[in-house]
Amino acid sequence: MNKIQVKIAQKKKIKFPDIFSSEILFFCILQKNSKMKQDILNTITEILKKYSFEKKTLANIKPEMKLIEDIKINSARIVDIVLDVEETFDIEIDDDSLENLITINDLIKIIENKNK
């Protein structure tokens, strides 16, 4: 069991009689994180639809896609997207994070880190 699993178990006061129980918990955590990432990706996709002329690309969107090169979002629209993301997820994206914003996955990580 890793440190994250232990912290979650302690927080929820879960006792593990055997390794099997802890593995089930770990699997559930992975599933929840995976669903959360997919939900974030779906929301980002909806936001991007307003600003991209590449509708076919958005139909097959992947986290590793680059906002400017792959999805054809111009730099002026990035500001609009960031504002929509901040409003939708009730977060504030700082300038340092903006400088590193290249892919959709970068945006997902920013949202996840701000919601911890």
PDB file as gemmi writes it, atoms N, CA and C in Angstrom:
CRYST1    1.000    1.000    1.000  90.00  90.00  90.00 P 1                      
ATOM      1  N   MET A   1       0.851  -1.163   0.000  1.00  0.00           N  
ATOM      2  CA  MET A   1       0.000   0.000   0.000  1.00  0.00           C  
ATOM      3  C   MET A   1       0.903   1.234   0.000  1.00  0.00           C  
ATOM      4  N   ASN A   2       0.602   2.198  -0.881  1.00  0.00           N  
ATOM      5  CA  ASN A   2       1.443   3.385  -0.940  1.00  0.00           C  
ATOM      6  C   ASN A   2       0.961   4.452   0.036  1.00  0.00           C  
ATOM      7  N   LYS A   3       1.708   5.555   0.099  1.00  0.00           N  
ATOM      8  CA  LYS A   3       1.406   6.616   1.068  1.00  0.00           C  
ATOM      9  C   LYS A   3       0.031   7.228   0.846  1.00  0.00           C  
ATOM     10  N   ILE A   4      -0.347   7.389  -0.418  1.00  0.00           N  
ATOM     11  CA  ILE A   4      -1.658   7.976  -0.721  1.00  0.00           C  
ATOM     12  C   ILE A   4      -2.764   7.068  -0.213  1.00  0.00           C  
ATOM     13  N   GLN A   5      -2.630   5.763  -0.468  1.00  0.00           N  
ATOM     14  CA  GLN A   5      -3.634   4.813   0.001  1.00  0.00           C  
ATOM     15  C   GLN A   5      -3.749   4.845   1.523  1.00  0.00           C  
ATOM     16  N   VAL A   6      -2.617   4.899   2.197  1.00  0.00           N  
ATOM     17  CA  VAL A   6      -2.615   4.912   3.655  1.00  0.00           C  
ATOM     18  C   VAL A   6      -3.311   6.160   4.173  1.00  0.00           C  
ATOM     19  N   LYS A   7      -2.998   7.317   3.583  1.00  0.00           N  
ATOM     20  CA  LYS A   7      -3.623   8.564   4.025  1.00  0.00           C  
ATOM     21  C   LYS A   7      -5.134   8.525   3.832  1.00  0.00           C  
ATOM     22  N   ILE A   8      -5.564   8.025   2.690  1.00  0.00           N  
ATOM     23  CA  ILE A   8      -7.004   7.941   2.433  1.00  0.00           C  
ATOM     24  C   ILE A   8      -7.658   6.983   3.424  1.00  0.00           C  
ATOM     25  N   ALA A   9      -7.023   5.868   3.653  1.00  0.00           N  
ATOM     26  CA  ALA A   9      -7.565   4.880   4.591  1.00  0.00           C  
ATOM     27  C   ALA A   9      -7.642   5.462   5.994  1.00  0.00           C  
ATOM     28  N   GLN A  10      -6.608   6.175   6.401  1.00  0.00           N  
ATOM     29  CA  GLN A  10      -6.609   6.773   7.736  1.00  0.00           C  
ATOM     30  C   GLN A  10      -7.682   7.838   7.845  1.00  0.00           C  
ATOM     31  N   LYS A  11      -7.816   8.636   6.809  1.00  0.00           N  
ATOM     32  CA  LYS A  11      -8.817   9.697   6.809  1.00  0.00           C  
ATOM     33  C   LYS A  11     -10.225   9.124   6.927  1.00  0.00           C  
ATOM     34  N   LYS A  12     -10.457   8.029   6.232  1.00  0.00           N  
ATOM     35  CA  LYS A  12     -11.782   7.407   6.250  1.00  0.00           C  
ATOM     36  C   LYS A  12     -11.919   6.350   7.341  1.00  0.00           C  
ATOM     37  N   LYS A  13     -10.835   6.173   8.126  1.00  0.00           N  
ATOM     38  CA  LYS A  13     -10.804   5.209   9.233  1.00  0.00           C  
ATOM     39  C   LYS A  13     -11.125   3.792   8.758  1.00  0.00           C  
ATOM     40  N   ILE A  14     -10.527   3.442   7.632  1.00  0.00           N  
ATOM     41  CA  ILE A  14     -10.714   2.108   7.067  1.00  0.00           C  
ATOM     42  C   ILE A  14      -9.611   1.207   7.598  1.00  0.00           C  
ATOM     43  N   LYS A  15      -9.980   0.013   8.000  1.00  0.00           N  
ATOM     44  CA  LYS A  15      -8.997  -0.971   8.450  1.00  0.00           C  
ATOM     45  C   LYS A  15      -8.899  -2.061   7.399  1.00  0.00           C  
ATOM     46  N   PHE A  16      -7.687  -2.491   7.159  1.00  0.00           N  
ATOM     47  CA  PHE A  16      -7.466  -3.495   6.132  1.00  0.00           C  
ATOM     48  C   PHE A  16      -7.031  -4.810   6.762  1.00  0.00           C  
ATOM     49  N   PRO A  17      -7.913  -5.796   6.751  1.00  0.00           N  
ATOM     50  CA  PRO A  17      -7.538  -7.084   7.334  1.00  0.00           C  
ATOM     51  C   PRO A  17      -6.535  -7.855   6.480  1.00  0.00           C  
ATOM     52  N   ASP A  18      -6.492  -7.577   5.193  1.00  0.00           N  
ATOM     53  CA  ASP A  18      -5.548  -8.274   4.328  1.00  0.00           C  
ATOM     54  C   ASP A  18      -5.198  -7.416   3.114  1.00  0.00           C  
ATOM     55  N   ILE A  19      -4.246  -7.866   2.357  1.00  0.00           N  
ATOM     56  CA  ILE A  19      -3.777  -7.131   1.189  1.00  0.00           C  
ATOM     57  C   ILE A  19      -4.866  -7.003   0.130  1.00  0.00           C  
ATOM     58  N   PHE A  20      -5.759  -7.967   0.050  1.00  0.00           N  
ATOM     59  CA  PHE A  20      -6.826  -7.941  -0.940  1.00  0.00           C  
ATOM     60  C   PHE A  20      -7.697  -6.694  -0.770  1.00  0.00           C  
ATOM     61  N   SER A  21      -8.040  -6.369   0.465  1.00  0.00           N  
ATOM     62  CA  SER A  21      -8.879  -5.196   0.716  1.00  0.00           C  
ATOM     63  C   SER A  21      -8.194  -3.917   0.272  1.00  0.00           C  
ATOM     64  N   SER A  22      -6.907  -3.819   0.547  1.00  0.00           N  
ATOM     65  CA  SER A  22      -6.195  -2.606   0.155  1.00  0.00           C  
ATOM     66  C   SER A  22      -6.091  -2.504  -1.365  1.00  0.00           C  
ATOM     67  N   GLU A  23      -5.960  -3.627  -2.037  1.00  0.00           N  
ATOM     68  CA  GLU A  23      -5.902  -3.607  -3.505  1.00  0.00           C  
ATOM     69  C   GLU A  23      -7.235  -3.169  -4.099  1.00  0.00           C  
ATOM     70  N   ILE A  24      -8.325  -3.566  -3.492  1.00  0.00           N  
ATOM     71  CA  ILE A  24      -9.642  -3.128  -3.953  1.00  0.00           C  
ATOM     72  C   ILE A  24      -9.762  -1.617  -3.798  1.00  0.00           C  
ATOM     73  N   LEU A  25      -9.324  -1.095  -2.648  1.00  0.00           N  
ATOM     74  CA  LEU A  25      -9.374   0.344  -2.420  1.00  0.00           C  
ATOM     75  C   LEU A  25      -8.531   1.073  -3.464  1.00  0.00           C  
ATOM     76  N   PHE A  26      -7.336   0.568  -3.713  1.00  0.00           N  
ATOM     77  CA  PHE A  26      -6.457   1.186  -4.692  1.00  0.00           C  
ATOM     78  C   PHE A  26      -7.115   1.197  -6.070  1.00  0.00           C  
ATOM     79  N   PHE A  27      -7.736   0.093  -6.469  1.00  0.00           N  
ATOM     80  CA  PHE A  27      -8.430   0.014  -7.744  1.00  0.00           C  
ATOM     81  C   PHE A  27      -9.568   1.041  -7.801  1.00  0.00           C  
ATOM     82  N   CYS A  28     -10.314   1.179  -6.724  1.00  0.00           N  
ATOM     83  CA  CYS A  28     -11.416   2.145  -6.681  1.00  0.00           C  
ATOM     84  C   CYS A  28     -10.900   3.577  -6.815  1.00  0.00           C  
ATOM     85  N   ILE A  29      -9.776   3.864  -6.182  1.00  0.00           N  
ATOM     86  CA  ILE A  29      -9.174   5.194  -6.281  1.00  0.00           C  
ATOM     87  C   ILE A  29      -8.753   5.465  -7.719  1.00  0.00           C  
ATOM     88  N   LEU A  30      -8.126   4.483  -8.356  1.00  0.00           N  
ATOM     89  CA  LEU A  30      -7.716   4.648  -9.750  1.00  0.00           C  
ATOM     90  C   LEU A  30      -8.917   4.888 -10.657  1.00  0.00           C  
ATOM     91  N   GLN A  31      -9.983   4.128 -10.421  1.00  0.00           N  
ATOM     92  CA  GLN A  31     -11.195   4.287 -11.233  1.00  0.00           C  
ATOM     93  C   GLN A  31     -11.782   5.682 -11.056  1.00  0.00           C  
ATOM     94  N   LYS A  32     -11.823   6.156  -9.817  1.00  0.00           N  
ATOM     95  CA  LYS A  32     -12.378   7.478  -9.537  1.00  0.00           C  
ATOM     96  C   LYS A  32     -11.531   8.557 -10.209  1.00  0.00           C  
ATOM     97  N   ASN A  33     -10.205   8.447 -10.090  1.00  0.00           N  
ATOM     98  CA  ASN A  33      -9.314   9.421 -10.727  1.00  0.00           C  
ATOM     99  C   ASN A  33      -9.472   9.402 -12.245  1.00  0.00           C  
ATOM    100  N   SER A  34      -9.613   8.222 -12.811  1.00  0.00           N  
ATOM    101  CA  SER A  34      -9.788   8.088 -14.245  1.00  0.00           C  
ATOM    102  C   SER A  34     -11.093   8.749 -14.688  1.00  0.00           C  
ATOM    103  N   LYS A  35     -12.162   8.524 -13.939  1.00  0.00           N  
ATOM    104  CA  LYS A  35     -13.454   9.138 -14.267  1.00  0.00           C  
ATOM    105  C   LYS A  35     -13.383  10.652 -14.122  1.00  0.00           C  
ATOM    106  N   MET A  36     -12.698  11.118 -13.086  1.00  0.00           N  
ATOM    107  CA  MET A  36     -12.567  12.550 -12.869  1.00  0.00           C  
ATOM    108  C   MET A  36     -11.811  13.197 -14.034  1.00  0.00           C  
ATOM    109  N   LYS A  37     -10.724  12.556 -14.486  1.00  0.00           N  
ATOM    110  CA  LYS A  37      -9.967  13.078 -15.626  1.00  0.00           C  
ATOM    111  C   LYS A  37     -10.841  13.111 -16.877  1.00  0.00           C  
ATOM    112  N   GLN A  38     -11.633  12.074 -17.076  1.00  0.00           N  
ATOM    113  CA  GLN A  38     -12.507  12.035 -18.247  1.00  0.00           C  
ATOM    114  C   GLN A  38     -13.556  13.135 -18.167  1.00  0.00           C  
ATOM    115  N   ASP A  39     -14.100  13.376 -16.981  1.00  0.00           N  
ATOM    116  CA  ASP A  39     -15.075  14.455 -16.807  1.00  0.00           C  
ATOM    117  C   ASP A  39     -14.452  15.818 -17.110  1.00  0.00           C  
ATOM    118  N   ILE A  40     -13.222  16.015 -16.643  1.00  0.00           N  
ATOM    119  CA  ILE A  40     -12.513  17.264 -16.914  1.00  0.00           C  
ATOM    120  C   ILE A  40     -12.275  17.406 -18.415  1.00  0.00           C  
ATOM    121  N   LEU A  41     -11.826  16.328 -19.046  1.00  0.00           N  
ATOM    122  CA  LEU A  41     -11.582  16.353 -20.494  1.00  0.00           C  
ATOM    123  C   LEU A  41     -12.866  16.682 -21.255  1.00  0.00           C  
ATOM    124  N   ASN A  42     -13.976  16.087 -20.854  1.00  0.00           N  
ATOM    125  CA  ASN A  42     -15.256  16.360 -21.518  1.00  0.00           C  
ATOM    126  C   ASN A  42     -15.647  17.832 -21.381  1.00  0.00           C  
ATOM    127  N   THR A  43     -15.438  18.392 -20.202  1.00  0.00           N  
ATOM    128  CA  THR A  43     -15.775  19.798 -19.966  1.00  0.00           C  
ATOM    129  C   THR A  43     -14.866  20.709 -20.790  1.00  0.00           C  
ATOM    130  N   ILE A  44     -13.574  20.387 -20.813  1.00  0.00           N  
ATOM    131  CA  ILE A  44     -12.630  21.168 -21.620  1.00  0.00           C  
ATOM    132  C   ILE A  44     -13.013  21.099 -23.095  1.00  0.00           C  
ATOM    133  N   THR A  45     -13.410  19.939 -23.556  1.00  0.00           N  
ATOM    134  CA  THR A  45     -13.817  19.775 -24.953  1.00  0.00           C  
ATOM    135  C   THR A  45     -14.990  20.696 -25.282  1.00  0.00           C  
ATOM    136  N   GLU A  46     -15.950  20.761 -24.383  1.00  0.00           N  
ATOM    137  CA  GLU A  46     -17.099  21.648 -24.597  1.00  0.00           C  
ATOM    138  C   GLU A  46     -16.666  23.107 -24.675  1.00  0.00           C  
ATOM    139  N   ILE A  47     -15.721  23.490 -23.823  1.00  0.00           N  
ATOM    140  CA  ILE A  47     -15.215  24.867 -23.861  1.00  0.00           C  
ATOM    141  C   ILE A  47     -14.492  25.119 -25.186  1.00  0.00           C  
ATOM    142  N   LEU A  48     -13.659  24.170 -25.605  1.00  0.00           N  
ATOM    143  CA  LEU A  48     -12.881  24.335 -26.837  1.00  0.00           C  
ATOM    144  C   LEU A  48     -13.761  24.437 -28.073  1.00  0.00           C  
ATOM    145  N   LYS A  49     -14.917  23.812 -28.049  1.00  0.00           N  
ATOM    146  CA  LYS A  49     -15.820  23.850 -29.204  1.00  0.00           C  
ATOM    147  C   LYS A  49     -16.202  25.279 -29.587  1.00  0.00           C  
ATOM    148  N   LYS A  50     -16.247  26.159 -28.589  1.00  0.00           N  
ATOM    149  CA  LYS A  50     -16.607  27.556 -28.857  1.00  0.00           C  
ATOM    150  C   LYS A  50     -15.497  28.315 -29.578  1.00  0.00           C  
ATOM    151  N   TYR A  51     -14.276  27.823 -29.481  1.00  0.00           N  
ATOM    152  CA  TYR A  51     -13.127  28.588 -29.966  1.00  0.00           C  
ATOM    153  C   TYR A  51     -12.343  27.920 -31.093  1.00  0.00           C  
ATOM    154  N   SER A  52     -12.671  26.706 -31.442  1.00  0.00           N  
ATOM    155  CA  SER A  52     -11.919  25.984 -32.466  1.00  0.00           C  
ATOM    156  C   SER A  52     -12.732  25.864 -33.744  1.00  0.00           C  
ATOM    157  N   PHE A  53     -12.034  25.980 -34.869  1.00  0.00           N  
ATOM    158  CA  PHE A  53     -12.667  25.766 -36.159  1.00  0.00           C  
ATOM    159  C   PHE A  53     -12.452  24.335 -36.628  1.00  0.00           C  
ATOM    160  N   GLU A  54     -11.721  23.569 -35.850  1.00  0.00           N  
ATOM    161  CA  GLU A  54     -11.395  22.177 -36.185  1.00  0.00           C  
ATOM    162  C   GLU A  54     -12.366  21.228 -35.463  1.00  0.00           C  
ATOM    163  N   LYS A  55     -13.603  21.229 -35.848  1.00  0.00           N  
ATOM    164  CA  LYS A  55     -14.626  20.408 -35.179  1.00  0.00           C  
ATOM    165  C   LYS A  55     -14.333  18.913 -35.309  1.00  0.00           C  
ATOM    166  N   LYS A  56     -13.757  18.506 -36.434  1.00  0.00           N  
ATOM    167  CA  LYS A  56     -13.419  17.086 -36.610  1.00  0.00           C  
ATOM    168  C   LYS A  56     -12.358  16.650 -35.618  1.00  0.00           C  
ATOM    169  N   THR A  57     -11.402  17.519 -35.369  1.00  0.00           N  
ATOM    170  CA  THR A  57     -10.342  17.219 -34.405  1.00  0.00           C  
ATOM    171  C   THR A  57     -10.912  17.058 -33.013  1.00  0.00           C  
ATOM    172  N   LEU A  58     -11.862  17.897 -32.653  1.00  0.00           N  
ATOM    173  CA  LEU A  58     -12.460  17.836 -31.318  1.00  0.00           C  
ATOM    174  C   LEU A  58     -13.269  16.559 -31.102  1.00  0.00           C  
ATOM    175  N   ALA A  59     -13.736  15.966 -32.179  1.00  0.00           N  
ATOM    176  CA  ALA A  59     -14.486  14.722 -32.059  1.00  0.00           C  
ATOM    177  C   ALA A  59     -13.595  13.570 -31.589  1.00  0.00           C  
ATOM    178  N   ASN A  60     -12.294  13.682 -31.850  1.00  0.00           N  
ATOM    179  CA  ASN A  60     -11.336  12.642 -31.458  1.00  0.00           C  
ATOM    180  C   ASN A  60     -10.243  13.212 -30.557  1.00  0.00           C  
ATOM    181  N   ILE A  61     -10.659  14.033 -29.633  1.00  0.00           N  
ATOM    182  CA  ILE A  61      -9.700  14.753 -28.793  1.00  0.00           C  
ATOM    183  C   ILE A  61      -8.944  13.801 -27.854  1.00  0.00           C  
ATOM    184  N   LYS A  62      -7.666  14.106 -27.671  1.00  0.00           N  
ATOM    185  CA  LYS A  62      -6.815  13.312 -26.777  1.00  0.00           C  
ATOM    186  C   LYS A  62      -6.047  14.271 -25.882  1.00  0.00           C  
ATOM    187  N   PRO A  63      -5.757  13.874 -24.653  1.00  0.00           N  
ATOM    188  CA  PRO A  63      -5.058  14.768 -23.717  1.00  0.00           C  
ATOM    189  C   PRO A  63      -3.696  15.256 -24.220  1.00  0.00           C  
ATOM    190  N   GLU A  64      -3.021  14.463 -25.028  1.00  0.00           N  
ATOM    191  CA  GLU A  64      -1.687  14.858 -25.485  1.00  0.00           C  
ATOM    192  C   GLU A  64      -1.707  15.860 -26.639  1.00  0.00           C  
ATOM    193  N   MET A  65      -2.890  16.205 -27.118  1.00  0.00           N  
ATOM    194  CA  MET A  65      -2.994  17.144 -28.238  1.00  0.00           C  
ATOM    195  C   MET A  65      -2.586  18.545 -27.805  1.00  0.00           C  
ATOM    196  N   LYS A  66      -1.881  19.233 -28.715  1.00  0.00           N  
ATOM    197  CA  LYS A  66      -1.429  20.596 -28.461  1.00  0.00           C  
ATOM    198  C   LYS A  66      -2.533  21.572 -28.858  1.00  0.00           C  
ATOM    199  N   LEU A  67      -2.779  22.539 -27.988  1.00  0.00           N  
ATOM    200  CA  LEU A  67      -3.866  23.483 -28.218  1.00  0.00           C  
ATOM    201  C   LEU A  67      -3.671  24.283 -29.511  1.00  0.00           C  
ATOM    202  N   ILE A  68      -2.477  24.786 -29.725  1.00  0.00           N  
ATOM    203  CA  ILE A  68      -2.255  25.640 -30.894  1.00  0.00           C  
ATOM    204  C   ILE A  68      -2.029  24.819 -32.165  1.00  0.00           C  
ATOM    205  N   GLU A  69      -1.119  23.864 -32.127  1.00  0.00           N  
ATOM    206  CA  GLU A  69      -0.776  23.119 -33.340  1.00  0.00           C  
ATOM    207  C   GLU A  69      -1.844  22.113 -33.768  1.00  0.00           C  
ATOM    208  N   ASP A  70      -2.344  21.322 -32.821  1.00  0.00           N  
ATOM    209  CA  ASP A  70      -3.274  20.245 -33.176  1.00  0.00           C  
ATOM    210  C   ASP A  70      -4.726  20.706 -33.281  1.00  0.00           C  
ATOM    211  N   ILE A  71      -5.138  21.550 -32.357  1.00  0.00           N  
ATOM    212  CA  ILE A  71      -6.552  21.953 -32.314  1.00  0.00           C  
ATOM    213  C   ILE A  71      -6.769  23.292 -33.021  1.00  0.00           C  
ATOM    214  N   LYS A  72      -5.671  23.922 -33.401  1.00  0.00           N  
ATOM    215  CA  LYS A  72      -5.706  25.175 -34.172  1.00  0.00           C  
ATOM    216  C   LYS A  72      -6.377  26.321 -33.413  1.00  0.00           C  
ATOM    217  N   ILE A  73      -6.057  26.414 -32.132  1.00  0.00           N  
ATOM    218  CA  ILE A  73      -6.530  27.533 -31.316  1.00  0.00           C  
ATOM    219  C   ILE A  73      -5.474  28.628 -31.428  1.00  0.00           C  
ATOM    220  N   ASN A  74      -5.882  29.850 -31.781  1.00  0.00           N  
ATOM    221  CA  ASN A  74      -4.871  30.916 -31.861  1.00  0.00           C  
ATOM    222  C   ASN A  74      -4.609  31.476 -30.460  1.00  0.00           C  
ATOM    223  N   SER A  75      -3.487  32.152 -30.317  1.00  0.00           N  
ATOM    224  CA  SER A  75      -3.041  32.599 -28.997  1.00  0.00           C  
ATOM    225  C   SER A  75      -4.030  33.563 -28.342  1.00  0.00           C  
ATOM    226  N   ALA A  76      -4.729  34.348 -29.135  1.00  0.00           N  
ATOM    227  CA  ALA A  76      -5.724  35.265 -28.570  1.00  0.00           C  
ATOM    228  C   ALA A  76      -6.888  34.490 -27.952  1.00  0.00           C  
ATOM    229  N   ARG A  77      -7.241  33.379 -28.549  1.00  0.00           N  
ATOM    230  CA  ARG A  77      -8.343  32.551 -28.027  1.00  0.00           C  
ATOM    231  C   ARG A  77      -7.952  31.785 -26.767  1.00  0.00           C  
ATOM    232  N   ILE A  78      -6.653  31.549 -26.577  1.00  0.00           N  
ATOM    233  CA  ILE A  78      -6.188  30.852 -25.368  1.00  0.00           C  
ATOM    234  C   ILE A  78      -6.641  31.616 -24.128  1.00  0.00           C  
ATOM    235  N   VAL A  79      -6.565  32.943 -24.198  1.00  0.00           N  
ATOM    236  CA  VAL A  79      -6.988  33.779 -23.065  1.00  0.00           C  
ATOM    237  C   VAL A  79      -8.472  33.541 -22.774  1.00  0.00           C  
ATOM    238  N   ASP A  80      -9.292  33.506 -23.823  1.00  0.00           N  
ATOM    239  CA  ASP A  80     -10.728  33.248 -23.640  1.00  0.00           C  
ATOM    240  C   ASP A  80     -10.968  31.872 -23.039  1.00  0.00           C  
ATOM    241  N   ILE A  81     -10.211  30.897 -23.505  1.00  0.00           N  
ATOM    242  CA  ILE A  81     -10.353  29.529 -22.984  1.00  0.00           C  
ATOM    243  C   ILE A  81      -9.987  29.478 -21.510  1.00  0.00           C  
ATOM    244  N   VAL A  82      -8.886  30.128 -21.158  1.00  0.00           N  
ATOM    245  CA  VAL A  82      -8.448  30.150 -19.759  1.00  0.00           C  
ATOM    246  C   VAL A  82      -9.514  30.819 -18.888  1.00  0.00           C  
ATOM    247  N   LEU A  83     -10.083  31.905 -19.356  1.00  0.00           N  
ATOM    248  CA  LEU A  83     -11.140  32.581 -18.591  1.00  0.00           C  
ATOM    249  C   LEU A  83     -12.344  31.663 -18.399  1.00  0.00           C  
ATOM    250  N   ASP A  84     -12.730  30.956 -19.448  1.00  0.00           N  
ATOM    251  CA  ASP A  84     -13.849  30.008 -19.332  1.00  0.00           C  
ATOM    252  C   ASP A  84     -13.528  28.865 -18.366  1.00  0.00           C  
ATOM    253  N   VAL A  85     -12.306  28.357 -18.442  1.00  0.00           N  
ATOM    254  CA  VAL A  85     -11.896  27.274 -17.538  1.00  0.00           C  
ATOM    255  C   VAL A  85     -11.910  27.762 -16.091  1.00  0.00           C  
ATOM    256  N   GLU A  86     -11.387  28.965 -15.865  1.00  0.00           N  
ATOM    257  CA  GLU A  86     -11.384  29.520 -14.504  1.00  0.00           C  
ATOM    258  C   GLU A  86     -12.806  29.654 -13.966  1.00  0.00           C  
ATOM    259  N   GLU A  87     -13.693  30.141 -14.801  1.00  0.00           N  
ATOM    260  CA  GLU A  87     -15.081  30.316 -14.369  1.00  0.00           C  
ATOM    261  C   GLU A  87     -15.779  28.966 -14.156  1.00  0.00           C  
ATOM    262  N   THR A  88     -15.590  28.052 -15.073  1.00  0.00           N  
ATOM    263  CA  THR A  88     -16.254  26.755 -15.004  1.00  0.00           C  
ATOM    264  C   THR A  88     -15.805  25.946 -13.790  1.00  0.00           C  
ATOM    265  N   PHE A  89     -14.494  25.941 -13.532  1.00  0.00           N  
ATOM    266  CA  PHE A  89     -13.948  25.123 -12.450  1.00  0.00           C  
ATOM    267  C   PHE A  89     -13.712  25.920 -11.166  1.00  0.00           C  
ATOM    268  N   ASP A  90     -14.085  27.188 -11.177  1.00  0.00           N  
ATOM    269  CA  ASP A  90     -13.935  28.069 -10.021  1.00  0.00           C  
ATOM    270  C   ASP A  90     -12.496  28.047  -9.484  1.00  0.00           C  
ATOM    271  N   ILE A  91     -11.563  28.319 -10.397  1.00  0.00           N  
ATOM    272  CA  ILE A  91     -10.146  28.355 -10.052  1.00  0.00           C  
ATOM    273  C   ILE A  91      -9.525  29.619 -10.642  1.00  0.00           C  
ATOM    274  N   GLU A  92      -8.298  29.898 -10.228  1.00  0.00           N  
ATOM    275  CA  GLU A  92      -7.531  30.986 -10.823  1.00  0.00           C  
ATOM    276  C   GLU A  92      -6.222  30.402 -11.339  1.00  0.00           C  
ATOM    277  N   ILE A  93      -5.973  30.597 -12.606  1.00  0.00           N  
ATOM    278  CA  ILE A  93      -4.765  30.063 -13.230  1.00  0.00           C  
ATOM    279  C   ILE A  93      -3.704  31.167 -13.247  1.00  0.00           C  
ATOM    280  N   ASP A  94      -2.587  30.903 -12.586  1.00  0.00           N  
ATOM    281  CA  ASP A  94      -1.534  31.906 -12.470  1.00  0.00           C  
ATOM    282  C   ASP A  94      -0.685  31.967 -13.742  1.00  0.00           C  
ATOM    283  N   ASP A  95       0.111  33.023 -13.839  1.00  0.00           N  
ATOM    284  CA  ASP A  95       0.935  33.256 -15.029  1.00  0.00           C  
ATOM    285  C   ASP A  95       1.947  32.145 -15.261  1.00  0.00           C  
ATOM    286  N   ASP A  96       2.532  31.605 -14.189  1.00  0.00           N  
ATOM    287  CA  ASP A  96       3.497  30.510 -14.341  1.00  0.00           C  
ATOM    288  C   ASP A  96       2.858  29.296 -15.006  1.00  0.00           C  
ATOM    289  N   SER A  97       1.643  28.992 -14.606  1.00  0.00           N  
ATOM    290  CA  SER A  97       0.929  27.857 -15.205  1.00  0.00           C  
ATOM    291  C   SER A  97       0.610  28.132 -16.673  1.00  0.00           C  
ATOM    292  N   LEU A  98       0.257  29.370 -16.968  1.00  0.00           N  
ATOM    293  CA  LEU A  98      -0.057  29.739 -18.356  1.00  0.00           C  
ATOM    294  C   LEU A  98       1.141  29.568 -19.272  1.00  0.00           C  
ATOM    295  N   GLU A  99       2.318  29.876 -18.765  1.00  0.00           N  
ATOM    296  CA  GLU A  99       3.525  29.745 -19.578  1.00  0.00           C  
ATOM    297  C   GLU A  99       3.787  28.300 -19.985  1.00  0.00           C  
ATOM    298  N   ASN A 100       3.338  27.360 -19.158  1.00  0.00           N  
ATOM    299  CA  ASN A 100       3.569  25.938 -19.423  1.00  0.00           C  
ATOM    300  C   ASN A 100       2.376  25.257 -20.079  1.00  0.00           C  
ATOM    301  N   LEU A 101       1.383  26.028 -20.474  1.00  0.00           N  
ATOM    302  CA  LEU A 101       0.162  25.474 -21.058  1.00  0.00           C  
ATOM    303  C   LEU A 101       0.367  25.233 -22.554  1.00  0.00           C  
ATOM    304  N   ILE A 102       0.572  23.968 -22.893  1.00  0.00           N  
ATOM    305  CA  ILE A 102       0.797  23.599 -24.295  1.00  0.00           C  
ATOM    306  C   ILE A 102      -0.238  22.580 -24.757  1.00  0.00           C  
ATOM    307  N   THR A 103      -0.459  21.561 -23.934  1.00  0.00           N  
ATOM    308  CA  THR A 103      -1.385  20.483 -24.309  1.00  0.00           C  
ATOM    309  C   THR A 103      -2.655  20.525 -23.464  1.00  0.00           C  
ATOM    310  N   ILE A 104      -3.612  19.747 -23.882  1.00  0.00           N  
ATOM    311  CA  ILE A 104      -4.838  19.603 -23.097  1.00  0.00           C  
ATOM    312  C   ILE A 104      -4.506  18.966 -21.750  1.00  0.00           C  
ATOM    313  N   ASN A 105      -3.571  18.039 -21.750  1.00  0.00           N  
ATOM    314  CA  ASN A 105      -3.179  17.402 -20.498  1.00  0.00           C  
ATOM    315  C   ASN A 105      -2.587  18.419 -19.520  1.00  0.00           C  
ATOM    316  N   ASP A 106      -1.867  19.408 -20.022  1.00  0.00           N  
ATOM    317  CA  ASP A 106      -1.356  20.475 -19.158  1.00  0.00           C  
ATOM    318  C   ASP A 106      -2.510  21.191 -18.476  1.00  0.00           C  
ATOM    319  N   LEU A 107      -3.562  21.440 -19.222  1.00  0.00           N  
ATOM    320  CA  LEU A 107      -4.740  22.108 -18.673  1.00  0.00           C  
ATOM    321  C   LEU A 107      -5.439  21.223 -17.639  1.00  0.00           C  
ATOM    322  N   ILE A 108      -5.528  19.937 -17.922  1.00  0.00           N  
ATOM    323  CA  ILE A 108      -6.121  18.988 -16.970  1.00  0.00           C  
ATOM    324  C   ILE A 108      -5.330  18.992 -15.667  1.00  0.00           C  
ATOM    325  N   LYS A 109      -4.004  18.952 -15.763  1.00  0.00           N  
ATOM    326  CA  LYS A 109      -3.152  18.950 -14.559  1.00  0.00           C  
ATOM    327  C   LYS A 109      -3.330  20.227 -13.746  1.00  0.00           C  
ATOM    328  N   ILE A 110      -3.436  21.360 -14.429  1.00  0.00           N  
ATOM    329  CA  ILE A 110      -3.656  22.626 -13.725  1.00  0.00           C  
ATOM    330  C   ILE A 110      -4.959  22.560 -12.942  1.00  0.00           C  
ATOM    331  N   ILE A 111      -6.015  22.089 -13.578  1.00  0.00           N  
ATOM    332  CA  ILE A 111      -7.328  21.992 -12.932  1.00  0.00           C  
ATOM    333  C   ILE A 111      -7.266  21.041 -11.752  1.00  0.00           C  
ATOM    334  N   GLU A 112      -6.652  19.885 -11.935  1.00  0.00           N  
ATOM    335  CA  GLU A 112      -6.533  18.898 -10.843  1.00  0.00           C  
ATOM    336  C   GLU A 112      -5.748  19.481  -9.667  1.00  0.00           C  
ATOM    337  N   ASN A 113      -4.651  20.156  -9.947  1.00  0.00           N  
ATOM    338  CA  ASN A 113      -3.831  20.729  -8.872  1.00  0.00           C  
ATOM    339  C   ASN A 113      -4.540  21.837  -8.131  1.00  0.00           C  
ATOM    340  N   LYS A 114      -5.332  22.615  -8.832  1.00  0.00           N  
ATOM    341  CA  LYS A 114      -6.080  23.712  -8.189  1.00  0.00           C  
ATOM    342  C   LYS A 114      -7.249  23.188  -7.360  1.00  0.00           C  
ATOM    343  N   ASN A 115      -7.718  21.989  -7.652  1.00  0.00           N  
ATOM    344  CA  ASN A 115      -8.864  21.416  -6.942  1.00  0.00           C  
ATOM    345  C   ASN A 115      -8.471  20.454  -5.834  1.00  0.00           C  
ATOM    346  N   LYS A 116      -7.197  20.407  -5.496  1.00  0.00           N  
ATOM    347  CA  LYS A 116      -6.761  19.510  -4.411  1.00  0.00           C  
ATOM    348  C   LYS A 116      -7.125  20.056  -3.065  1.00  0.00           C  
TER     349      LYS A 116                                                      
END                                                                             
